Short mmCIF file of C-alpha atoms in Angstrom, two decimals:
data_model
loop_
_atom_site.label_atom_id
_atom_site.label_comp_id
_atom_site.label_asym_id
_atom_site.label_seq_id
_atom_site.Cartn_x
_atom_site.Cartn_y
_atom_site.Cartn_z
CA MET A 163 137.15 228.14 166.60
CA PRO A 164 140.52 228.31 168.38
CA HIS A 165 140.79 226.32 171.55
CA LEU A 166 143.14 225.53 174.37
CA ASN A 167 144.95 222.25 174.97
CA VAL A 168 146.23 221.36 178.42
CA SER A 169 148.34 218.25 178.97
CA PRO A 170 150.51 217.04 181.86
CA LEU A 171 154.27 217.56 181.63
CA ASP A 172 156.60 214.61 182.02
CA ARG A 173 158.68 214.40 185.20
CA THR A 174 157.32 217.57 186.80
CA SER A 175 154.16 218.81 188.46
CA GLY A 176 153.02 220.98 185.64
CA PHE A 177 151.17 221.32 182.38
CA ARG A 178 151.83 222.17 178.75
CA VAL A 179 149.39 224.82 177.56
CA THR A 180 148.88 225.43 173.83
CA GLY A 181 146.43 227.57 171.91
CA GLU A 182 144.71 230.75 173.00
CA LEU A 183 144.34 231.71 176.65
CA ASP A 184 141.44 234.10 176.65
CA MET A 185 138.05 234.79 178.20
CA ALA A 186 136.55 231.71 176.55
CA SER A 187 139.34 229.28 177.48
CA VAL A 188 140.37 230.44 180.98
CA PRO A 189 137.67 228.26 182.63
CA GLU A 190 139.02 225.27 180.70
CA LEU A 191 142.52 225.80 182.12
CA GLU A 192 141.16 226.41 185.63
CA GLU A 193 139.31 223.10 185.51
CA ALA A 194 142.40 221.22 184.33
CA LEU A 195 144.59 222.47 187.18
CA PRO A 196 144.69 220.43 190.38
CA GLU A 197 144.05 221.81 193.85
CA ARG A 198 147.22 223.46 195.11
CA ASN A 199 148.78 221.52 197.97
CA GLY A 200 151.76 223.75 198.63
CA SER A 201 154.31 221.06 197.77
CA GLY A 202 156.02 223.06 195.07
CA PRO A 203 155.49 225.57 192.31
CA LEU A 204 153.03 224.98 189.52
CA VAL A 205 154.82 224.81 186.16
CA LEU A 206 153.04 225.95 183.00
CA ASP A 207 154.93 225.40 179.74
CA MET A 208 153.51 228.18 177.59
CA ALA A 209 155.71 227.85 174.50
CA GLY A 210 152.62 226.99 172.44
CA VAL A 211 150.37 229.83 173.60
CA SER A 212 149.62 231.94 170.53
CA PHE A 213 147.41 234.52 172.27
CA ILE A 214 146.74 235.72 175.80
CA ASP A 215 144.30 238.43 176.83
CA SER A 216 143.62 240.22 180.12
CA MET A 217 141.57 237.28 181.43
CA GLY A 218 144.48 234.93 180.79
CA LEU A 219 146.82 237.32 182.56
CA ARG A 220 144.36 237.59 185.42
CA LEU A 221 144.37 233.80 185.82
CA LEU A 222 148.19 233.72 185.97
CA ILE A 223 148.14 236.37 188.71
CA LYS A 224 145.34 234.54 190.53
CA LEU A 225 147.48 231.39 190.58
CA CYS A 226 150.11 233.39 192.52
CA ILE A 227 147.85 235.13 195.04
CA GLY A 228 147.92 233.84 198.58
CA SER A 229 150.82 231.47 198.08
CA VAL A 230 153.73 231.38 200.50
CA LEU A 231 155.90 229.72 197.87
CA ARG A 232 158.45 231.86 196.07
CA PRO A 233 157.90 231.21 193.22
CA SER A 234 154.48 229.60 193.30
CA LEU A 235 154.09 229.72 189.52
CA VAL A 236 156.80 229.00 186.95
CA ILE A 237 156.04 229.96 183.37
CA ARG A 238 158.31 227.81 181.24
CA ASN A 239 159.47 228.96 177.79
CA PRO A 240 156.75 231.60 177.29
CA SER A 241 155.90 232.32 173.68
CA PRO A 242 156.74 235.76 172.29
CA ARG A 243 153.09 236.80 172.77
CA VAL A 244 153.09 235.75 176.43
CA ARG A 245 156.44 237.48 177.03
CA GLN A 246 155.06 240.67 175.47
CA VAL A 247 151.92 240.68 177.61
CA LEU A 248 153.91 240.01 180.80
CA ALA A 249 156.46 242.73 179.97
CA ILE A 250 153.77 245.33 179.29
CA SER A 251 151.38 244.38 182.09
CA LEU A 252 153.85 243.41 184.82
CA PRO A 253 157.06 245.30 183.98
CA ASP A 254 158.49 244.71 187.47
CA GLY A 255 157.03 241.22 187.75
CA ILE A 256 155.62 239.75 190.93
CA PRO A 257 157.60 237.78 193.52
CA GLU A 258 155.43 234.67 193.26
CA MET A 259 155.97 234.27 189.49
CA ALA A 260 159.14 233.06 187.79
CA ILE A 261 159.96 232.78 184.12
CA GLU A 262 162.06 229.84 182.93
CA PHE A 263 163.92 229.76 179.63
CA ASP A 264 165.73 226.59 178.56
CA GLY A 265 165.88 225.23 182.10
CA ARG A 266 167.14 228.45 183.71
CA VAL A 267 164.73 230.24 186.05
CA ARG A 268 164.69 234.01 186.03
CA GLU A 269 162.52 235.24 188.89
CA ARG A 270 160.53 238.38 188.30
CA ARG A 271 160.73 240.47 191.43
CA THR A 272 159.16 243.79 192.20
CA SER A 273 161.45 246.65 193.14
#
């Protein structure tokens, strides 16, 4: 049975997420994430995410809702599957979410 691994990132307030982010594993990721204190964006390195469904996408959006930070969520090095789901589901992006490739942040802003 595929599962999700969540581990802290070195030198940043974030987590490395690997495996499948789906209906079964979303609660696991939610439990691993700390309470948001508004001190900076949450960073999720998603290079190792092999699958993401609508519940995984919903969690990413939920992590952005209500935040005054711009961005409040940074998705670092998203896997091709994650990039595809974001491009199809959020073609204009959302202001609270940024995508980072190789250390360069590309914010996804709505028109």
